[in-house]
Tab-separated table of C-alpha atoms (C1' of nucleotides) in Angstrom:
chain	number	residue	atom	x	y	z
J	1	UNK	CA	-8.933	-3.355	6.303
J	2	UNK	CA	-11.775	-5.170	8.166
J	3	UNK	CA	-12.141	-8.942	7.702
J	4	UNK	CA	-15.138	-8.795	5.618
J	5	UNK	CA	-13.540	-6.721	3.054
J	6	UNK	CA	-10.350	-9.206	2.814
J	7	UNK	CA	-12.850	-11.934	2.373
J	8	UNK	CA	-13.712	-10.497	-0.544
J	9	UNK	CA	-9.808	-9.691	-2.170
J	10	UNK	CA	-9.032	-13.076	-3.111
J	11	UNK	CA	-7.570	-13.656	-6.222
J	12	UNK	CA	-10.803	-13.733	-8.426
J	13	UNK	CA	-11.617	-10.560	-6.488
J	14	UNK	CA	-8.601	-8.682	-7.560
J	15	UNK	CA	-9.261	-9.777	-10.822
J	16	UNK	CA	-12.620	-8.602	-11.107
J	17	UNK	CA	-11.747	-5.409	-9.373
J	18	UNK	CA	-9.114	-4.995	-12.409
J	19	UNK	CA	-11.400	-6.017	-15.084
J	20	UNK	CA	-13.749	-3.583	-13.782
J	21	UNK	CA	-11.670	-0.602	-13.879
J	22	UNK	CA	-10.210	-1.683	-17.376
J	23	UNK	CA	-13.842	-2.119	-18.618
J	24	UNK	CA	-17.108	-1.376	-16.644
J	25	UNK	CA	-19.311	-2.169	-19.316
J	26	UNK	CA	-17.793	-5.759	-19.510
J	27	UNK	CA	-20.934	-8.244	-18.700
J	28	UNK	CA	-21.124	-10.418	-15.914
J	29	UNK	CA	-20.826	-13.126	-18.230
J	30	UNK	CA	-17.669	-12.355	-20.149
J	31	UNK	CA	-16.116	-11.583	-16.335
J	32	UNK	CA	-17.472	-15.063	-15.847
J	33	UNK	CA	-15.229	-16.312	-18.572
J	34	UNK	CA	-12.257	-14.094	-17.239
J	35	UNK	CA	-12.434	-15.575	-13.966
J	36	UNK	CA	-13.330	-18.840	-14.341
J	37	UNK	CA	-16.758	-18.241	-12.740
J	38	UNK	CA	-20.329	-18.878	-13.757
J	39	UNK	CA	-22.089	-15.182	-14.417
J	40	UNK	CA	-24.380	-15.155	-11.087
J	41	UNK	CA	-21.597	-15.955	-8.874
J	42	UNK	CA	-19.749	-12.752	-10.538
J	43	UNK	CA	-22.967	-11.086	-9.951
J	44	UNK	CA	-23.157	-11.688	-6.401
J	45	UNK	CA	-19.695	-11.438	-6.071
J	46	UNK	CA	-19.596	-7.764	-7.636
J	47	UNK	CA	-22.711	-7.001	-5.314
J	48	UNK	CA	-21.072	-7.643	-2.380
J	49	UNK	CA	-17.796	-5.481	-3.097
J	50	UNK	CA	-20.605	-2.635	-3.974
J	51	UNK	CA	-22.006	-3.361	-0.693
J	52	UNK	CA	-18.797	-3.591	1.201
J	53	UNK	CA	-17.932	0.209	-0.674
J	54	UNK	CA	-14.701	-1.413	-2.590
J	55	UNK	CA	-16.283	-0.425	-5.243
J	56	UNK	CA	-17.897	3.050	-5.317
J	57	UNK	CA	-19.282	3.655	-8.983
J	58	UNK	CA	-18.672	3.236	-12.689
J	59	UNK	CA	-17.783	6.369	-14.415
J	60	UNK	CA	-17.449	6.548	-18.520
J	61	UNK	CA	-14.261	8.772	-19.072
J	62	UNK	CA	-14.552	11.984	-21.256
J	63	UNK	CA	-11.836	13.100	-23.127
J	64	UNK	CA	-11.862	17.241	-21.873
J	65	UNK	CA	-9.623	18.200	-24.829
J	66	UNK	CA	-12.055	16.860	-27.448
J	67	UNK	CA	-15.506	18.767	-26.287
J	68	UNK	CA	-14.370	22.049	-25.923
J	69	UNK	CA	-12.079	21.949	-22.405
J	70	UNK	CA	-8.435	22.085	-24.045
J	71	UNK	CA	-6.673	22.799	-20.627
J	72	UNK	CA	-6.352	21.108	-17.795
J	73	UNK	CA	-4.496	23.260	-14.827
J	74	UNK	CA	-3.241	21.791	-10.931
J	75	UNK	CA	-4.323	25.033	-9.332
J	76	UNK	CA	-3.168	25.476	-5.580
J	77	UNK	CA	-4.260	27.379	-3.034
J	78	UNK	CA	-1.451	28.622	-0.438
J	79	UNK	CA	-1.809	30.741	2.709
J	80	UNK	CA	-3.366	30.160	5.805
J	81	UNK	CA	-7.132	30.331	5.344
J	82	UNK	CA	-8.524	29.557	8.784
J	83	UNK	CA	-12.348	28.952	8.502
J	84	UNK	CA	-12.314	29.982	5.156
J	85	UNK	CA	-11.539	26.660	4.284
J	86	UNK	CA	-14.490	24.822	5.514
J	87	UNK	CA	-16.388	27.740	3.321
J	88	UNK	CA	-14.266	26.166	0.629
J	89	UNK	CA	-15.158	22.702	1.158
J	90	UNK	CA	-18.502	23.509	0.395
J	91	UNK	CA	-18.382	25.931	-2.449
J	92	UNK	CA	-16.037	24.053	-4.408
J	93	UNK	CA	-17.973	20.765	-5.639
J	94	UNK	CA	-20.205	24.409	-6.820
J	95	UNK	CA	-17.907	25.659	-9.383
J	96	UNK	CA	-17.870	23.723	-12.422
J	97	UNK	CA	-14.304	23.591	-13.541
J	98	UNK	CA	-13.182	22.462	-10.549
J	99	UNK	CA	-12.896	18.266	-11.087
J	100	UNK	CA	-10.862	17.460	-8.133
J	101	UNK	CA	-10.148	18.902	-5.227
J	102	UNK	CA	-8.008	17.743	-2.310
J	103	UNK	CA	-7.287	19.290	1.209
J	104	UNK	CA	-3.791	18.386	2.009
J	105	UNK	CA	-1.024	19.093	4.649
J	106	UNK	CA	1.968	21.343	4.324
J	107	UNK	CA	2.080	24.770	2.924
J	108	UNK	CA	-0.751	24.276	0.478
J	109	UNK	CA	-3.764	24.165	2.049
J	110	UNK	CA	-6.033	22.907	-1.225
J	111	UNK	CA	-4.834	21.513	-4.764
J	112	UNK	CA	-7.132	21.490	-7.608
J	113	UNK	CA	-7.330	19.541	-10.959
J	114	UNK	CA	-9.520	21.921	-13.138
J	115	UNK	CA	-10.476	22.159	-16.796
J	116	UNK	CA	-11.017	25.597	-18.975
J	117	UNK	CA	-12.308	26.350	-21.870
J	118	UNK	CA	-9.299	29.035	-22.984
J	119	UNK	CA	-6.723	30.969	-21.380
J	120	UNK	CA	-9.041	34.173	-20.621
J	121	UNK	CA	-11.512	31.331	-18.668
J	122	UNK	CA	-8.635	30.465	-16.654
J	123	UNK	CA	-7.986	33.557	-15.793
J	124	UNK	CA	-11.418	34.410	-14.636
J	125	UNK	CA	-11.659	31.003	-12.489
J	126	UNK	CA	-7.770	32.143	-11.008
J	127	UNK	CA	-9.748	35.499	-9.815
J	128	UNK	CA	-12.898	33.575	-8.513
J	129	UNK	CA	-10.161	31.344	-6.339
J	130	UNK	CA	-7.939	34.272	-5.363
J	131	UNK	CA	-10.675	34.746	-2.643
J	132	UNK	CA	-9.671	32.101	-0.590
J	133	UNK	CA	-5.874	32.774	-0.532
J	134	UNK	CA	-2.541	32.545	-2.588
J	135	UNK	CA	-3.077	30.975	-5.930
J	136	UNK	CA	-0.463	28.788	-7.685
J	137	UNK	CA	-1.732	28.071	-11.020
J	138	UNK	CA	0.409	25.321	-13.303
J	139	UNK	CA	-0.611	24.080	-16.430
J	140	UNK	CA	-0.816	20.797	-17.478
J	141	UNK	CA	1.738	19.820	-20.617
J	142	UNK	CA	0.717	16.235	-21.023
J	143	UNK	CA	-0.067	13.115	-18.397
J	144	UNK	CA	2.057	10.264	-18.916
J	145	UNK	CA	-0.401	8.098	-15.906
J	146	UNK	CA	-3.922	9.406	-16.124
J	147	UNK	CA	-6.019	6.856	-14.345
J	148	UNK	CA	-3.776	3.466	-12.892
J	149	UNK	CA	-5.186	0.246	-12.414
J	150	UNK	CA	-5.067	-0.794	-8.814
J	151	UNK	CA	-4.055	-3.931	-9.066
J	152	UNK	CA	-2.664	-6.747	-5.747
J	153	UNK	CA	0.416	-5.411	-6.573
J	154	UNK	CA	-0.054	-2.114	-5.979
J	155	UNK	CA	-0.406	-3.137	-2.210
J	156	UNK	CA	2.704	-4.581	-1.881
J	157	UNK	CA	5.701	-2.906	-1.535
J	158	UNK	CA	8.894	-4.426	-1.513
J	159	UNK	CA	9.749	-6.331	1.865
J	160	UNK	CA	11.492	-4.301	3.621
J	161	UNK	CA	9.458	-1.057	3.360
J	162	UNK	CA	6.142	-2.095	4.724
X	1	UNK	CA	-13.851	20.686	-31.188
X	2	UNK	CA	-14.568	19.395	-35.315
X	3	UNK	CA	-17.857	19.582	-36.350
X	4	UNK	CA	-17.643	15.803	-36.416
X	5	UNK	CA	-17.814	15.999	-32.426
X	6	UNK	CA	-20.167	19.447	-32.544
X	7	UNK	CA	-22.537	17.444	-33.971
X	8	UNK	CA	-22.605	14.312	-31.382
X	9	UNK	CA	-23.017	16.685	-28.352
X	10	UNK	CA	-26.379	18.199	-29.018
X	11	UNK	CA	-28.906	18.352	-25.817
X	12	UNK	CA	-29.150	14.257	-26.331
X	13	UNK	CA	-25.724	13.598	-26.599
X	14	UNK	CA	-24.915	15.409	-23.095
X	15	UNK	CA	-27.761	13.669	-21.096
X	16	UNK	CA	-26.213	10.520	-22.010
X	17	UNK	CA	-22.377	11.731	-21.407
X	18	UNK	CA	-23.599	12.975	-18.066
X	19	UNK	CA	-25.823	9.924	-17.884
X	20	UNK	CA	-22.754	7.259	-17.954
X	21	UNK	CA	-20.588	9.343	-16.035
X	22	UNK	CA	-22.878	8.929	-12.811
X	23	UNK	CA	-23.316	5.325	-13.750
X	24	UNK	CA	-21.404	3.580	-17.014
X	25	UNK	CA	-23.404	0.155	-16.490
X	26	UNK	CA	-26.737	1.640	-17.147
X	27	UNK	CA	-28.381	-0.369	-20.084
X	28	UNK	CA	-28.556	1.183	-23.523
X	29	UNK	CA	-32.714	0.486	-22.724
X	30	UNK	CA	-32.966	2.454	-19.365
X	31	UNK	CA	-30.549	4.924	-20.901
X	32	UNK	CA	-33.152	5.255	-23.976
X	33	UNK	CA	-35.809	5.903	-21.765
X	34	UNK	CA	-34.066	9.095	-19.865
X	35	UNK	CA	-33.562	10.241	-22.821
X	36	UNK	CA	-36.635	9.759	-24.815
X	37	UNK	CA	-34.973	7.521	-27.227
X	38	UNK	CA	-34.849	3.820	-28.555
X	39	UNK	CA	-32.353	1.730	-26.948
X	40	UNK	CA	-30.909	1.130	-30.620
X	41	UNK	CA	-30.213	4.754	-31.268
X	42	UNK	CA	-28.414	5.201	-28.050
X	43	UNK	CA	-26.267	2.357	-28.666
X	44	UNK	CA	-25.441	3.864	-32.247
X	45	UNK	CA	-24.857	6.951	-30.618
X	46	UNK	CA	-22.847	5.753	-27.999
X	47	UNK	CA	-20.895	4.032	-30.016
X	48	UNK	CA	-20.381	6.883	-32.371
X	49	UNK	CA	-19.013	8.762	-29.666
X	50	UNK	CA	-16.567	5.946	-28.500
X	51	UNK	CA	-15.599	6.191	-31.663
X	52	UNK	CA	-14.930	9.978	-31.651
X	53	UNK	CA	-13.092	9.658	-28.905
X	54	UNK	CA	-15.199	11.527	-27.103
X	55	UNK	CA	-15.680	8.485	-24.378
X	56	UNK	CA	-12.128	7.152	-23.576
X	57	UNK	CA	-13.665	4.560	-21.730
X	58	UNK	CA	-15.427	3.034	-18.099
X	59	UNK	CA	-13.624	2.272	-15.446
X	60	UNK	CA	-14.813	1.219	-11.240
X	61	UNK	CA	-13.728	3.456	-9.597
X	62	UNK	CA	-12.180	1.287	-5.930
X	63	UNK	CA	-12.036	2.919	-2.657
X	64	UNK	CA	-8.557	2.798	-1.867
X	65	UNK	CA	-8.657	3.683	1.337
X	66	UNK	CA	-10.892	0.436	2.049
X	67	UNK	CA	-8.569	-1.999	0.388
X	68	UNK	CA	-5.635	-1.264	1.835
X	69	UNK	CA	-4.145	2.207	0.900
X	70	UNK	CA	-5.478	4.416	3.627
X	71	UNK	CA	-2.932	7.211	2.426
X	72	UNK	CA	-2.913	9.427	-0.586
X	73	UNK	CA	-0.910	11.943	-1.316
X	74	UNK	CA	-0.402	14.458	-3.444
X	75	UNK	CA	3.598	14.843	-4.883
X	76	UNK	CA	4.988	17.352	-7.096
X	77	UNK	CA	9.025	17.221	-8.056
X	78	UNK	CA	10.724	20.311	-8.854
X	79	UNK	CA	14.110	20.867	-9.681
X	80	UNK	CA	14.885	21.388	-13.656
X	81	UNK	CA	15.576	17.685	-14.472
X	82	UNK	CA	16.294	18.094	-18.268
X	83	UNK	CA	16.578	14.715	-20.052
X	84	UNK	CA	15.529	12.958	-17.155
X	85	UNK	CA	11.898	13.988	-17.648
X	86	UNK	CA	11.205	12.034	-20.220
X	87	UNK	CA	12.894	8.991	-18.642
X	88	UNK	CA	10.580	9.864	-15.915
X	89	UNK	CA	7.613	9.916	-18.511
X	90	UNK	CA	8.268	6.462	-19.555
X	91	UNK	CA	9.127	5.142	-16.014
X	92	UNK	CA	6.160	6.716	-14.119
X	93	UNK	CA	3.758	3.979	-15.480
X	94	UNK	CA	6.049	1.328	-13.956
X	95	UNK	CA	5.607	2.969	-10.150
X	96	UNK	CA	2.749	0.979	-9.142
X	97	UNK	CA	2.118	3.636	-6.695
X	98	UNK	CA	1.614	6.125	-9.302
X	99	UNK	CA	-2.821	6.858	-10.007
X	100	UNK	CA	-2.033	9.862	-11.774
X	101	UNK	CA	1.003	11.749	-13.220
X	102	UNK	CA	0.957	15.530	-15.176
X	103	UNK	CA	3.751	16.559	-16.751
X	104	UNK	CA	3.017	20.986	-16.022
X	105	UNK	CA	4.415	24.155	-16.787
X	106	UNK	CA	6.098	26.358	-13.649
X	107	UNK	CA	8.520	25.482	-10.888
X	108	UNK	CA	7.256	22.190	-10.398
X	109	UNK	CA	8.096	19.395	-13.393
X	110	UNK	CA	5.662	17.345	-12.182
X	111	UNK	CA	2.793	16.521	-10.318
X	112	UNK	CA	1.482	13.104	-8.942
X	113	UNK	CA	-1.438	11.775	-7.306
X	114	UNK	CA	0.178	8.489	-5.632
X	115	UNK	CA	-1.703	6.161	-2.719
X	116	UNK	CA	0.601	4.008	-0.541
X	117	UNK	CA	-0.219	1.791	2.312
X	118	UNK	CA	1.743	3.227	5.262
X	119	UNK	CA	4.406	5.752	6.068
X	120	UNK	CA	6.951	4.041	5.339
X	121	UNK	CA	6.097	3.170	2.089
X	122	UNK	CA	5.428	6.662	1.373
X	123	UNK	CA	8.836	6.826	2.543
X	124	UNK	CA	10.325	4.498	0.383
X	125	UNK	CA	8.115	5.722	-2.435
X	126	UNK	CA	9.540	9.401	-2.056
X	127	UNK	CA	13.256	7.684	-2.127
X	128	UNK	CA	12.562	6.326	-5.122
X	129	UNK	CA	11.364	9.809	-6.707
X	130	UNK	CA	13.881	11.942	-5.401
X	131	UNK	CA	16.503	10.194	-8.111
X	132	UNK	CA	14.366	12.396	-10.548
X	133	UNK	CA	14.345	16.362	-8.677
X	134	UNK	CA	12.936	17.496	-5.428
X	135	UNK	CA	10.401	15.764	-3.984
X	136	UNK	CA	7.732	17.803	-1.916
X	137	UNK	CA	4.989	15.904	-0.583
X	138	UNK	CA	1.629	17.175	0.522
X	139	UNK	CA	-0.564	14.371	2.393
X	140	UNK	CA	-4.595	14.144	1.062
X	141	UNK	CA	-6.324	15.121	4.739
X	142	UNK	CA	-10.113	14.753	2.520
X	143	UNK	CA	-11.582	15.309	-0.925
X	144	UNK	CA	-13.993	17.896	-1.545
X	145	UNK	CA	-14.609	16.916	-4.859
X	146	UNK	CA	-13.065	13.471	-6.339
X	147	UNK	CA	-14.960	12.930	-9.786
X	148	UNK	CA	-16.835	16.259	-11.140
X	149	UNK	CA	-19.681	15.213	-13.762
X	150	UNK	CA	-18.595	17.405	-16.704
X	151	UNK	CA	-21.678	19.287	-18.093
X	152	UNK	CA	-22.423	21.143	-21.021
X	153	UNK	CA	-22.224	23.885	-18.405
X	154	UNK	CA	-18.735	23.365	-17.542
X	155	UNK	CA	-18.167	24.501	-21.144
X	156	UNK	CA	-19.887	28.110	-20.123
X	157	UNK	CA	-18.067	30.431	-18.641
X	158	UNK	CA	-20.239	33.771	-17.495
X	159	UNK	CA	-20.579	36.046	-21.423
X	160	UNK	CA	-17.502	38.089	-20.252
X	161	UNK	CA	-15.086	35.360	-19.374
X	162	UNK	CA	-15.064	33.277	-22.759
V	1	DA	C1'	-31.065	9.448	-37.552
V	2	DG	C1'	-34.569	7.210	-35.651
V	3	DT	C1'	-38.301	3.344	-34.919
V	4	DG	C1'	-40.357	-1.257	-34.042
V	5	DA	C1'	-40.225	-6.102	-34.171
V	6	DA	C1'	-37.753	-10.534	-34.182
V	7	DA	C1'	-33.816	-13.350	-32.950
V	8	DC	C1'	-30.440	-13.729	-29.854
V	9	DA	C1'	-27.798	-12.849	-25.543
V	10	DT	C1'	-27.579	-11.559	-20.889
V	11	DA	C1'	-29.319	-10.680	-16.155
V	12	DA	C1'	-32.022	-11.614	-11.919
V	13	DA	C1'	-34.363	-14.696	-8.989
V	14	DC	C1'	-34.624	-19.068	-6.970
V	15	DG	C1'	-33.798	-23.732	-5.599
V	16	DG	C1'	-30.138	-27.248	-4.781
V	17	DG	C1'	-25.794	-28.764	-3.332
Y	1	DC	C1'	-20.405	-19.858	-1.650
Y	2	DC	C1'	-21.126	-21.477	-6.211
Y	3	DC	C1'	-23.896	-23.778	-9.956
Y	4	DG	C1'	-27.900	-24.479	-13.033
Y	5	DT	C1'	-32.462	-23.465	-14.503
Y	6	DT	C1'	-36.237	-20.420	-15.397
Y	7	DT	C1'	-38.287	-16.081	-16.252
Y	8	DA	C1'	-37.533	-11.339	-17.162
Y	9	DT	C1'	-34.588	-7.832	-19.478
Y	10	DG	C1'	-31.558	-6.174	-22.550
Y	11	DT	C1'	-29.019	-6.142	-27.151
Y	12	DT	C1'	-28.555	-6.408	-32.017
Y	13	DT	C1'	-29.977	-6.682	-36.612
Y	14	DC	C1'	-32.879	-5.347	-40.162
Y	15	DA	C1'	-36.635	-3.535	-42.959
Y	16	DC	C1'	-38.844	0.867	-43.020
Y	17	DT	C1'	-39.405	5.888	-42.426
DNA sequence: AGTGAAACATAAACGGG
DNA sequence: CCCGTTTATGTTTCACT
């Protein structure tokens, strides 16, 4: 973490990062009022964690189930793929259900988060992946933590295990 | 999907869904004017699709990597862990560490996406877990994909696949 | 469901401390 | 680095279609 960007993580930084990713409609104004700040300084405050990349977009968040996506799967992708892989990494932002994807260590090579339309669309998306190696596919029952705030706290973890 | 949300996501509805996805802070005016519609009616039919449900809400999303969680990792727990999953359901909020939790089907109870700010808190982190099953842990090495834009053509799997 | 205009609120730009 | 003011934009309400 460069200087620049812990200039910018002071206390009424952390709380408009939070405020942000509660609400990122919220205007600079009523942040203002959070923070204790008059709306331009939020402004140019906000600006500068943009510019520093803290902060790298504001998304709205769709509810899958409700238009017409009822299940969400963690598909992974085992075996050893060799240079397949970097084939992957291109061709997967190209297939639509895929809304994550993460290259990781260990056994797994690739773990998805995807969303289908019904069971016999899963299955066609498992076949499209079974290309690039083993597929694990497991279904997702419910999400008890969809998207945490990252809050000051999350930083610090207890004393002794830093 | 009710015909209460049917009718919301006609060809207007989805350029705005796809519209605040990319960026939620866009104006109900400059949002009007991709769409080819007064910046009242979008608000009304934003707002009618908050109220749906449909829009669960806008959140920034951080870097976390930049502010002081360079490692993210991807942990599943196995193990058949009976009543203790939905201790674990209520609990999993609490682990600061926690971004994301699924509760799936298969081998593997559950999957996490967690970020930590050095080894040895992902250390400490996976002590804490392993009270609830085996812990595997797969490190994120990059992300191919973090935040797909869902589509109307996510929805449209190929004729022979729905 | 959508428009256009008016009243109101918010944002951006700029100068001052 | 923050505040306050001014000018430009954006939002909301409402009468009308």
């Amino acid at each position: 973490m460069t200087a620049d960007i812990e200039r910018l993580l002071d206390e009424t930084g952390w709380q408009l990062l939070q405020a942000l990713q509660e609400n990122a409609r919220l205007s600079f104004q009523a942040l203002g009022q959070r923070v204790g700040l008059s709306a331009p300084a939020v402004a140019e405050r906000i600006r500068r964690m943009e510019d520093a990349g803290i902060i790298k977009g504001y998304r709205a968040e769709i509810d899958t189930a409700l238009i017409g996506l009822p299940i969400t799967a963690i598909v992974r992708i085992s075996t050893p793929m060799g240079e397949r892989y970097s084939q992957f990494a291109t061709t997967a932002p190209e297939i639509a259900e895929v809304l994550e994807c993460y290259h990781v260590t260990g056994n797994d090579a690739l773990v998805m988060k995807v969303a289908v339309s019904s069971v016999k669309h899963l299955e066609s998306l498992i076949d499209r992946l079974s290309v690039y190696g083993q597929v694990t596919t497991s279904i997702v029952l419910s999400a008890p933590v969809t998207h945490r705030t990252i809050t000051r706290q999350t930083l610090q973890p207890p004393e002794d295990e830093r």
